[in-house]
Amino acid sequence: MTNPLLSDWTGPFSLPPFGALQDDDFAPAFEAALTEARANIRAISDNPEAPSFANTIEAMEGAEALLDRVAGVFYNLSGADSTPAREALMRDLAPKMAAFSSEVTMNRALFERIDTLWQGREGLGLAPEQARVLELYHQMFVRAGAALDGEAANRMAAIKERLAVLSTAFSQNLLADERDWFRPLTEADLEGLPEFVVAAAHAAGQERGQDGPVLTLNRSLIVPFLQFSPRRDLREIAYEAWVARGANGGETDNRENAAEILRLREERAHLLGFANFAAFKLDTEMAKTPDQVRDLLMRVWAPATAKAEADAATLTAMMHADGINTDLEAWDWRYYSEKRRVAEHDFDEAALKPYLSLDAMIGAAFDTASRLFGLEFREIDGPFYHPDVRGWEVTRKGKHVAVFLGDYFARASKRSGAWCSAMRSQKKLGGETAPIVVNVCNFTKGAPALLSYDDARTLFHEFGHALHQMLSDVTYQFISGTSVARDFVELPSQLYEHWLEVPAVLEKHARHWKTGEPMPKALLDKLLAASTYDQGFATVEYVASALVDLEFHDGPAPSDPMAKQDEVLAAIGLPKAIRMRHATPHFAHVFSGDGYSAGYYSYMWSEVMDADAFAAFEEAGDVFDPVTADRLEQFILSAGGSRPADELYLEFRGKMPGVEALLKGRGLLEPA
Ligand SMILES: [Zn+2]
């Protein structure tokens, strides 16, 4: 039997042969791919010829082609559709992949070749993109510890291997806690809930093999439950279960994992000559230093808490009017905030949903991309990796651009949240390779599936990331698509959300799923007027998380992260009825890998830019202005990491942004 992961993919668009894949194929495919990658790397480092860009950097670009292909499929599946076999393989692979990556970056002969090229870069006659790729390879090796010797080098390898194991454990514990907790709901418990929440609870019960409706910790179910359930006792139980993820004691408790991860990160930074992990991490980001990050967050913190405290007083008064004469608690906020929104904006989420069917919102995201960038979308047949997944061929002027997969529905085998990944990245070296891009979300299933406005925003957000991958136009995979500084990567996604708020887009696409009627003008106006509603709360819960993440890493590693978390929150004065958006034991951004460690601030850093970038369209007098759209594609969406982020932004906009557009966009700037 040939392993379909290892044979050539000759089907349409060279998609992975999803229909033929068996879980048993992955382990041997990884073995073969790792063996091949090792041989390729050895051939480069042992090459008797003097190093050249072609025989070293370009050879590196192709060395892990098979591994990329296998890993691209596997890691997407393990996040979007995990099985016990896939989870076991993931645990097994974590140390192996980390060991391989260490082997490459700690390969002294290889580093010396790259270093020789780097030292002599002026004389190599490199094109700008090549010079950038060389710089980034050199930087990656130095930051991985390639310049370390002896004991320090060994310790670095051991730290990285242990960190990989710990972050995998962190994710799996979280998934287990999310999967294991549910609470059956009686008829009385459903009182006051809108129909869509009741339907979602029934669907969740069915999926868990229960006779009746259940409440789960899935964000798409628990958030509306907290918004709508008049049962304060149930809200408290649900909320406490939700925020206890990763902190339930026993085998899935993440607190000790978090402490060890922080200790190891600090040690790693010290080995590389940095004062602490935040200084190391931010050195290659647009923000550059912890002080720059703290400065941004604190400039937003003061107006955000002022707004949130004022809102808390209003909500407390509403609760007292209900005869509940205690303090407003975290499980009360969403409920009274929803009531206040209905009262003040005379508009409720449940009335909106029939106009926001999943199909209509996919259509809106596609149509916006057509108007801005001339892209066209044609649905194609699977099989893909799960029956819920849909696929489209993306073309422009008849030319193939990408395959886009949409995996929109929540299921127990999917980790929570929403994300975009490239199963295959765009590149031109060795022949044009078109990307395969996946958006994964956790929307509630239905017939038809109806989204909340928040869900629709998530769909646009992830599609913005997808555009960054699909419109990528670079030679080297190393800098393709979203391979940019972490605090720049959310710019395309958050910028794209702005088009959902364009009245013309909603007027055209937000149509009642049954009647096809457009959203009534009054409802549309209210929706748009409400877009800054409760931003005090949203900003506070986010900035609190971002500051805790920063302080965890900017200084000595805390021996007790939970105590450190409390200390940071007390110092900034977190309003009593608001908690962190992600508390430490389930702060996957920070502990399930290194992506957003000392980097959770990135969303806000990007928001400073997205608010300013969308203003460029508004200033042009047309939110679909073709000249501005061209500049956006040329300097940002197609450019990947081919130049430093601040240079790309300056080219696009002509100036760097301040924090005002962000405060204005969130309704936190009091008009003068
Ligand atoms: Zn994002």
XYZ file of C-alpha atoms and ligand atoms in Angstrom:
673
model
C 0.000 0.000 0.000
C 1.359 3.407 -0.894
C 0.930 6.147 1.643
C -1.272 8.860 0.055
C 0.567 11.534 2.026
C 3.820 10.596 0.338
C 2.647 10.100 -3.238
C 2.149 12.971 -5.674
C -1.166 14.741 -5.305
C -2.491 14.688 -8.837
C -6.148 15.529 -8.167
C -7.804 18.869 -8.887
C -5.652 21.818 -7.704
C -3.210 19.286 -6.222
C -5.360 19.174 -3.104
C -4.437 16.621 -0.454
C -6.283 13.326 -1.203
C -8.613 13.779 1.769
C -10.839 10.875 0.801
C -7.947 8.426 0.881
C -6.300 9.612 4.122
C -6.225 7.289 7.128
C -5.007 8.304 10.585
C -2.486 5.449 10.372
C -0.815 7.158 7.405
C 0.446 10.131 9.383
C 3.069 8.584 11.657
C 4.965 6.804 8.836
C 4.595 9.887 6.610
C 6.168 12.060 9.299
C 8.969 9.505 9.719
C 9.692 9.514 5.989
C 9.416 13.294 5.689
C 11.728 13.877 8.657
C 14.280 11.426 7.221
C 14.164 13.183 3.866
C 14.432 16.642 5.441
C 17.429 15.537 7.532
C 19.177 14.188 4.436
C 18.507 17.426 2.546
C 19.810 19.580 5.395
C 22.911 17.416 5.726
C 23.589 17.757 1.989
C 23.496 21.546 2.373
C 25.706 21.731 5.451
C 28.184 19.158 4.092
C 28.370 20.741 0.633
C 32.101 21.096 -0.187
C 31.411 24.079 -2.448
C 31.672 27.562 -0.977
C 28.321 28.844 0.301
C 26.158 30.707 -2.188
C 22.630 32.036 -1.875
C 21.445 29.257 -4.203
C 23.233 26.307 -2.591
C 22.398 27.407 0.939
C 19.321 29.640 1.320
C 17.389 28.471 -1.728
C 18.335 24.880 -0.919
C 16.975 25.398 2.617
C 13.728 26.676 1.127
C 13.166 23.306 -0.532
C 14.690 21.032 2.119
C 11.509 20.523 4.105
C 9.031 20.446 1.230
C 7.676 16.989 2.059
C 7.572 17.741 5.777
C 5.674 20.980 5.093
C 3.195 19.073 3.004
C 2.509 16.396 5.633
C 2.533 18.849 8.542
C 0.262 21.278 6.665
C -2.450 18.615 6.515
C -1.875 17.089 9.935
C -1.773 20.217 12.087
C -4.873 21.542 10.418
C -6.698 18.290 11.152
C -5.479 18.020 14.712
C -6.892 21.470 15.504
C -10.076 21.302 13.464
C -11.041 17.644 13.793
C -9.068 15.875 16.473
C -9.451 12.177 17.289
C -7.777 10.237 20.107
C -5.342 8.829 17.515
C -4.481 12.321 16.239
C -4.072 13.619 19.784
C -1.730 10.761 20.619
C 0.307 11.403 17.490
C 0.474 15.095 18.295
C 1.905 14.341 21.746
C 4.343 11.957 20.146
C 5.361 14.442 17.446
C 5.854 17.494 19.649
C 9.306 16.484 20.987
C 10.335 14.993 17.621
C 9.511 18.136 15.656
C 11.163 20.326 18.282
C 14.251 18.105 18.204
C 14.412 18.339 14.419
C 14.040 22.092 14.434
C 16.784 22.313 17.076
C 19.017 20.070 15.009
C 18.674 22.420 12.040
C 19.229 25.665 13.893
C 22.013 24.157 16.025
C 23.808 22.730 12.982
C 27.111 24.580 13.301
C 28.289 23.979 9.715
C 24.968 25.182 8.352
C 24.982 28.293 10.510
C 28.532 29.078 9.422
C 27.472 28.980 5.775
C 24.574 31.339 6.486
C 26.783 33.567 8.605
C 29.410 33.713 5.836
C 26.733 34.815 3.376
C 25.382 37.348 5.866
C 28.811 38.846 6.574
C 29.497 39.117 2.824
C 25.956 40.127 1.830
C 27.000 43.408 0.197
C 29.003 41.548 -2.438
C 26.397 38.913 -3.328
C 24.373 41.007 -5.762
C 21.102 39.964 -4.119
C 17.695 41.262 -5.132
C 15.900 43.091 -2.258
C 13.634 40.099 -1.530
C 16.654 37.774 -1.398
C 18.536 40.115 0.916
C 15.531 40.182 3.233
C 15.229 36.379 3.212
C 18.943 36.039 4.048
C 18.581 38.535 6.897
C 15.615 36.634 8.325
C 17.324 33.233 8.076
C 20.370 34.631 9.857
C 18.192 36.204 12.518
C 16.218 32.975 12.997
C 19.412 30.985 13.554
C 20.918 33.489 15.983
C 17.657 33.729 17.952
C 17.408 29.947 18.068
C 20.848 29.808 19.655
C 22.990 28.794 16.669
C 25.833 30.997 17.869
C 25.864 29.258 21.289
C 28.549 26.744 22.242
C 28.872 23.684 24.457
C 26.770 23.638 27.604
C 24.680 26.656 26.577
C 23.836 25.043 23.241
C 22.774 21.796 24.915
C 20.677 23.616 27.465
C 18.944 25.603 24.711
C 17.997 22.397 22.891
C 16.640 20.850 26.092
C 14.596 23.976 26.896
C 12.995 24.050 23.476
C 12.097 20.387 23.607
C 10.523 20.739 27.046
C 8.613 23.874 25.994
C 7.116 22.014 23.047
C 5.870 19.242 25.347
C 4.452 21.726 27.856
C 2.595 23.807 25.301
C 1.028 20.717 23.739
C -0.071 19.577 27.198
C -1.501 23.049 27.844
C -3.666 22.881 24.681
C -4.807 19.345 25.296
C -5.770 20.043 28.915
C -7.821 22.970 27.738
C -9.534 20.934 25.038
C -10.288 18.202 27.599
C -11.832 20.681 30.063
C -13.921 22.244 27.289
C -15.068 18.862 26.060
C -15.807 17.275 29.426
C -17.942 19.960 31.020
C -21.612 20.210 30.156
C -24.769 20.760 32.129
C -28.182 19.365 31.197
C -30.832 22.085 31.034
C -34.426 21.517 32.105
C -37.398 23.239 30.488
C -37.355 25.747 33.361
C -33.661 26.440 32.761
C -34.437 27.478 29.170
C -36.802 30.215 30.293
C -36.099 33.598 28.722
C -33.644 32.271 26.161
C -34.179 33.206 22.518
C -35.000 30.431 20.103
C -31.502 30.276 18.627
C -29.920 29.630 22.020
C -32.460 26.915 22.790
C -31.772 25.322 19.397
C -28.016 25.503 19.989
C -28.437 23.863 23.417
C -30.473 21.044 21.820
C -27.856 20.583 19.089
C -25.115 20.495 21.730
C -27.101 17.871 23.706
C -27.486 15.706 20.646
C -23.794 15.966 19.886
C -22.950 14.896 23.433
C -25.350 11.957 23.230
C -27.798 13.470 25.743
C -31.581 13.215 25.706
C -32.199 16.929 26.059
C -30.557 20.319 25.736
C -27.228 21.002 27.449
C -25.060 23.987 28.138
C -21.424 23.655 27.028
C -18.383 25.901 27.306
C -18.340 26.640 23.580
C -18.128 30.409 23.167
C -20.999 30.463 20.628
C -23.293 28.879 23.227
C -22.118 30.148 26.587
C -21.829 33.809 25.627
C -25.453 34.074 24.444
C -26.524 32.066 27.496
C -24.831 34.624 29.767
C -26.405 37.391 27.685
C -29.961 36.133 27.798
C -30.571 33.812 30.757
C -32.505 35.569 33.536
C -31.423 32.770 35.908
C -28.649 34.396 37.950
C -27.864 31.083 39.714
C -27.284 29.310 36.389
C -25.300 32.201 34.982
C -22.972 32.020 37.959
C -22.498 28.247 37.613
C -21.911 28.566 33.869
C -19.552 31.508 34.171
C -17.479 29.904 36.920
C -17.172 26.686 34.891
C -16.136 28.700 31.839
C -13.398 30.638 33.597
C -12.193 27.547 35.489
C -10.960 25.879 32.299
C -7.429 24.693 32.921
C -7.723 25.280 36.679
C -9.880 22.378 37.842
C -7.160 20.476 39.686
C -6.146 16.989 38.673
C -4.520 15.947 35.445
C -5.797 18.735 33.217
C -4.742 21.597 35.498
C -2.555 24.060 33.613
C -1.241 26.278 36.429
C 1.995 24.407 37.051
C 2.548 24.127 33.265
C 2.249 27.903 32.950
C 4.811 28.473 35.716
C 7.313 26.112 34.142
C 6.810 27.622 30.674
C 7.541 31.106 32.051
C 10.690 29.901 33.855
C 12.035 28.207 30.722
C 11.302 31.202 28.505
C 13.235 33.475 30.832
C 16.194 31.111 30.849
C 16.103 30.980 27.059
C 16.193 34.782 26.812
C 19.137 34.932 29.218
C 21.094 32.395 27.161
C 20.667 34.699 24.156
C 21.830 37.777 26.039
C 18.462 39.441 26.614
C 17.347 40.859 29.973
C 14.103 38.883 29.870
C 11.739 37.106 27.503
C 9.724 40.209 26.558
C 12.870 42.051 25.471
C 13.877 39.009 23.378
C 10.427 38.564 21.866
C 9.771 42.193 21.013
C 13.181 42.756 19.459
C 11.888 41.547 16.063
C 8.389 43.000 16.339
C 7.182 46.340 15.098
C 6.820 47.525 18.724
C 10.510 46.748 19.465
C 10.419 47.181 23.302
C 8.181 46.334 26.318
C 7.952 50.042 27.151
C 6.417 50.840 23.769
C 3.803 48.131 24.352
C 3.033 49.254 27.913
C 2.749 52.822 26.693
C 0.143 51.924 24.073
C -1.863 49.739 26.482
C -1.869 52.329 29.265
C -2.928 55.115 26.893
C -5.990 53.037 26.108
C -6.504 51.737 29.675
C -7.492 55.024 31.308
C -10.307 56.011 28.905
C -11.472 52.375 28.745
C -11.793 51.914 32.533
C -13.495 55.279 32.885
C -16.070 54.141 30.361
C -16.414 50.681 31.937
C -16.872 52.075 35.478
C -19.606 54.400 34.252
C -21.285 51.464 32.495
C -20.950 49.310 35.627
C -22.849 51.937 37.636
C -25.699 51.923 35.104
C -25.867 48.112 35.021
C -25.770 47.906 38.836
C -28.732 50.273 39.040
C -30.631 48.058 36.575
C -29.893 44.991 38.681
C -31.018 46.725 41.876
C -34.223 47.677 40.085
C -34.707 43.930 39.535
C -34.625 43.553 43.316
C -31.124 42.070 43.434
C -29.398 44.355 45.880
C -25.839 43.082 45.753
C -22.761 44.043 43.750
C -22.696 43.503 40.022
C -20.700 40.338 39.309
C -18.924 39.090 36.196
C -21.852 36.761 35.378
C -24.251 39.702 35.489
C -22.447 41.995 33.082
C -23.512 40.482 29.759
C -27.106 39.964 30.913
C -27.711 43.562 32.013
C -25.643 44.926 29.177
C -27.897 43.094 26.718
C -31.000 44.475 28.466
C -29.541 47.963 28.342
C -28.714 47.601 24.691
C -32.274 46.573 23.905
C -33.568 49.499 25.997
C -31.243 52.135 24.612
C -30.872 50.970 21.064
C -34.239 49.203 20.882
C -32.616 46.380 19.050
C -31.873 42.837 19.994
C -29.447 40.303 18.662
C -32.180 37.684 18.112
C -34.057 40.000 15.717
C -30.873 40.483 13.756
C -29.832 36.874 13.231
C -32.339 35.939 10.489
C -30.593 38.530 8.304
C -27.147 37.155 9.000
C -27.271 33.662 7.559
C -23.881 32.042 7.134
C -24.368 31.853 3.364
C -25.234 35.545 3.159
C -22.152 36.517 5.166
C -19.854 34.289 3.092
C -21.362 36.019 0.055
C -20.671 39.430 1.597
C -17.020 38.566 2.330
C -16.513 37.225 -1.207
C -18.293 40.146 -2.872
C -16.164 42.644 -0.945
C -13.008 40.859 -2.139
C -14.344 40.965 -5.699
C -14.957 44.690 -5.544
C -11.618 45.487 -3.935
C -9.309 43.013 -5.651
C -11.215 41.514 -8.586
C -11.294 38.016 -7.067
C -13.900 35.488 -8.100
C -15.106 32.438 -6.159
C -16.529 29.200 -7.536
C -17.644 26.432 -5.183
C -15.896 23.107 -5.819
C -16.684 19.563 -4.744
C -14.861 17.696 -2.005
C -14.196 15.443 -0.377
C -12.443 17.683 2.113
C -11.323 16.623 5.565
C -14.766 16.727 7.185
C -18.279 16.664 5.698
C -18.943 20.190 7.035
C -16.035 21.709 5.113
C -16.785 23.626 1.894
C -14.288 24.618 -0.786
C -13.977 27.308 -3.457
C -11.613 27.946 -6.308
C -10.418 31.558 -6.233
C -9.531 33.140 -9.576
C -8.758 36.553 -11.019
C -9.311 37.317 -14.692
C -9.524 33.575 -15.297
C -6.213 32.839 -13.576
C -6.108 30.403 -10.646
C -5.211 32.212 -7.414
C -5.924 29.793 -4.565
C -8.216 27.192 -3.081
C -10.194 28.473 -0.094
C -11.720 26.054 2.428
C -14.361 27.141 4.943
C -14.848 24.968 8.044
C -17.429 26.982 9.904
C -19.307 24.833 12.427
C -18.511 24.002 16.043
C -18.005 20.358 16.956
C -16.499 18.584 19.950
C -13.427 17.550 17.942
C -12.532 21.157 17.122
C -10.594 23.418 19.422
C -12.347 26.632 20.366
C -11.836 29.998 18.720
C -11.379 30.792 15.045
C -8.276 30.784 12.927
C -6.826 30.816 9.434
C -4.125 28.451 8.282
C -2.440 27.724 4.993
C -2.376 24.046 4.214
C -0.022 25.077 1.436
C 1.687 28.479 1.149
C 2.201 30.616 -1.945
C 5.706 30.719 -3.467
C 7.391 30.977 -6.866
C 10.762 29.327 -6.248
C 10.801 25.982 -8.076
C 7.590 26.787 -9.948
C 4.476 28.789 -9.080
C 2.690 27.260 -6.115
C -0.835 28.445 -5.386
C -1.951 28.399 -1.756
C -4.608 26.268 -0.060
C -6.082 28.392 2.706
C -8.470 27.321 5.474
C -10.745 29.387 7.687
C -11.891 27.520 10.782
C -14.687 28.919 12.978
C -17.000 27.640 15.712
C -20.427 28.817 14.589
C -23.535 27.063 15.805
C -25.099 24.737 13.247
C -28.669 25.329 12.161
C -31.012 25.005 9.221
C -30.009 27.480 8.009
C -27.063 28.507 10.175
C -27.672 32.034 11.453
C -24.819 34.132 12.789
C -24.632 36.731 15.500
C -23.082 40.016 14.460
C -20.002 38.981 16.425
C -19.820 35.737 14.415
C -20.125 37.687 11.158
C -17.268 39.882 12.280
C -15.183 36.773 13.023
C -15.936 35.474 9.532
C -14.689 38.725 7.989
C -11.668 38.741 10.283
C -10.511 35.258 9.318
C -11.212 36.007 5.682
C -8.887 39.013 5.945
C -6.130 36.624 7.045
C -7.070 34.352 4.150
C -6.623 37.241 1.691
C -3.156 37.887 3.104
C -2.322 34.260 2.207
C -4.199 34.108 -1.098
C -2.914 37.390 -2.550
C 0.668 36.693 -1.463
C 3.045 37.239 -4.389
C 6.583 36.412 -3.309
C 9.308 34.060 -4.482
C 10.273 32.557 -1.137
C 7.914 30.616 1.110
C 9.849 31.825 4.145
C 8.256 35.275 3.799
C 4.976 34.205 2.204
C 1.530 35.463 3.221
C 1.141 35.900 6.953
C 4.855 35.297 7.671
C 5.209 38.803 9.079
C 5.835 40.356 12.493
C 3.223 39.201 14.979
C 2.076 42.742 15.737
C 1.520 43.342 12.014
C -0.268 40.087 11.180
C -3.661 41.211 12.509
C -3.716 44.300 10.289
C -5.255 42.628 7.199
C -7.788 40.693 9.286
C -8.915 43.572 11.483
C -8.943 45.943 8.536
C -11.286 43.601 6.660
C -13.814 43.747 9.525
C -14.431 47.399 8.629
C -16.182 46.427 5.397
C -18.814 44.503 7.355
C -19.813 47.835 8.870
C -20.188 49.535 5.492
C -23.952 50.173 5.159
C -23.929 49.299 1.447
C -22.475 45.843 2.187
C -25.128 44.995 4.784
C -27.904 46.492 2.644
C -26.930 44.218 -0.195
C -26.123 41.011 1.669
C -27.893 41.005 5.037
C -31.167 39.568 3.744
C -33.743 37.540 5.639
C -32.934 33.886 5.030
C -36.584 32.982 4.468
C -38.066 35.984 2.664
C -34.987 37.467 0.998
C -36.047 40.865 2.337
C -33.183 43.252 3.088
C -32.604 44.189 6.709
C -35.075 46.952 7.643
C -33.395 50.360 7.504
C -34.243 51.075 11.150
C -32.606 47.834 12.280
C -29.525 48.509 10.153
C -29.173 52.026 11.569
C -29.491 50.726 15.098
C -26.979 47.975 14.455
C -24.418 50.437 13.167
C -25.115 52.929 15.958
C -24.595 50.122 18.465
C -21.220 49.126 17.043
C -19.322 50.961 19.771
C -21.673 49.635 22.439
C -19.997 48.099 25.511
C -16.508 48.846 24.200
C -15.461 49.899 27.687
C -15.995 46.288 28.793
C -14.425 44.754 25.681
C -11.377 47.013 25.886
C -10.881 46.459 29.605
C -11.082 42.642 29.450
C -8.650 42.637 26.514
C -6.118 45.151 27.860
C -6.115 43.364 31.251
C -5.092 40.138 29.476
C -2.487 41.929 27.376
C -0.905 43.599 30.411
C -0.758 40.353 32.398
C 0.911 38.676 29.418
C 3.441 41.512 29.150
C 4.254 41.585 32.879
C 4.635 37.782 32.970
C 7.531 38.169 30.538
C 9.018 41.600 31.305
C 11.048 40.753 34.400
C 11.925 37.646 36.411
C 9.571 34.712 35.762
C 6.946 34.606 38.544
C 7.103 31.480 40.717
C 3.323 31.689 41.124
C 1.716 33.054 37.939
C -1.740 33.193 39.528
C -0.412 35.448 42.303
C 1.387 37.578 39.714
C -1.814 37.826 37.676
C -3.699 39.087 40.760
C -0.933 41.563 41.520
C -0.952 43.050 37.993
C -4.739 43.329 37.959
C -4.800 44.973 41.389
C -2.120 47.471 40.344
C -4.074 48.647 37.291
C -7.403 48.611 39.142
C -9.477 46.110 37.168
C -13.162 46.972 37.638
C -14.754 44.402 39.967
C -17.358 43.025 37.556
C -14.939 42.484 34.662
C -12.355 39.735 34.464
C -9.572 39.036 32.017
C -10.727 37.945 28.591
C -8.404 34.951 28.993
C -7.162 34.041 32.467
C -3.799 32.337 32.804
C -4.881 28.644 33.027
C -6.692 28.891 29.652
C -4.676 31.684 28.019
C -3.903 29.585 24.946
C -2.529 32.564 22.990
C 0.298 32.801 25.475
C 0.888 29.207 26.566
C -0.183 26.930 23.666
C 3.015 27.695 21.828
C 4.999 30.854 21.479
C 2.941 32.730 18.919
C 1.385 35.383 21.144
C 3.597 35.142 24.227
C 4.539 38.693 25.225
C 2.464 39.385 22.121
C -1.228 39.429 23.057
C -0.998 43.235 22.729
C -0.581 42.667 18.976
C -4.293 42.829 18.249
C -4.428 46.350 19.625
C -1.181 47.360 17.955
C -2.703 46.172 14.685
C -5.956 47.958 15.487
C -4.106 51.258 15.680
C -3.110 50.582 12.083
C -6.382 49.086 10.833
C -8.374 52.092 12.057
C -5.924 54.366 10.274
C -5.754 52.208 7.137
C -9.520 52.154 6.710
C -9.467 55.936 7.096
C -7.339 55.962 3.918
C -10.326 54.554 2.009
C -12.712 57.003 3.666
C -10.429 59.907 2.839
C -10.426 58.742 -0.792
C -14.210 59.202 -0.698
C -15.007 55.574 -1.576
C -14.552 52.536 0.649
C -13.942 50.522 -2.524
C -11.522 53.073 -3.986
C -9.518 51.096 -6.559
C -6.303 53.111 -6.150
C -6.226 52.618 -2.384
C -7.164 48.932 -2.797
C -4.265 48.520 -5.238
C -1.867 50.104 -2.764
C -3.184 47.830 -0.017
C -2.579 44.781 -2.172
C 0.795 45.942 -3.475
C 2.361 47.043 -0.183
C 0.638 44.827 2.354
C -1.476 41.891 1.140
C 0.914 40.638 -1.544
C 4.148 41.612 0.179
C 4.287 39.071 3.016
C 7.415 39.635 5.067
C 9.470 40.876 2.115
C 10.195 44.124 3.977
C 9.970 45.247 7.637
C 6.389 45.969 8.695
C 6.914 49.657 9.443
C 8.337 50.213 5.945
C 5.374 48.451 4.328
C 2.906 50.500 6.307
C 4.655 53.756 5.506
C 4.637 52.889 1.789
C 0.920 52.178 1.915
C -0.143 55.153 3.995
C 2.644 57.723 3.790
C 2.656 58.226 7.591
C 2.548 56.261 10.835
C -0.717 56.286 12.836
C -1.468 57.599 16.342
C -3.839 56.062 18.900
C -6.691 58.509 18.184
C -8.340 56.619 15.315
C -8.519 53.554 17.566
C -10.071 55.416 20.514
C -12.534 57.064 18.153
C -13.409 53.718 16.529
C -14.126 52.206 19.952
C -16.178 55.195 21.062
C -13.715 55.938 23.870
C -12.849 59.467 22.781
C -15.156 61.953 24.403
C -15.984 64.511 21.730
C -14.289 67.810 22.671
Zn -6.587 37.168 13.628
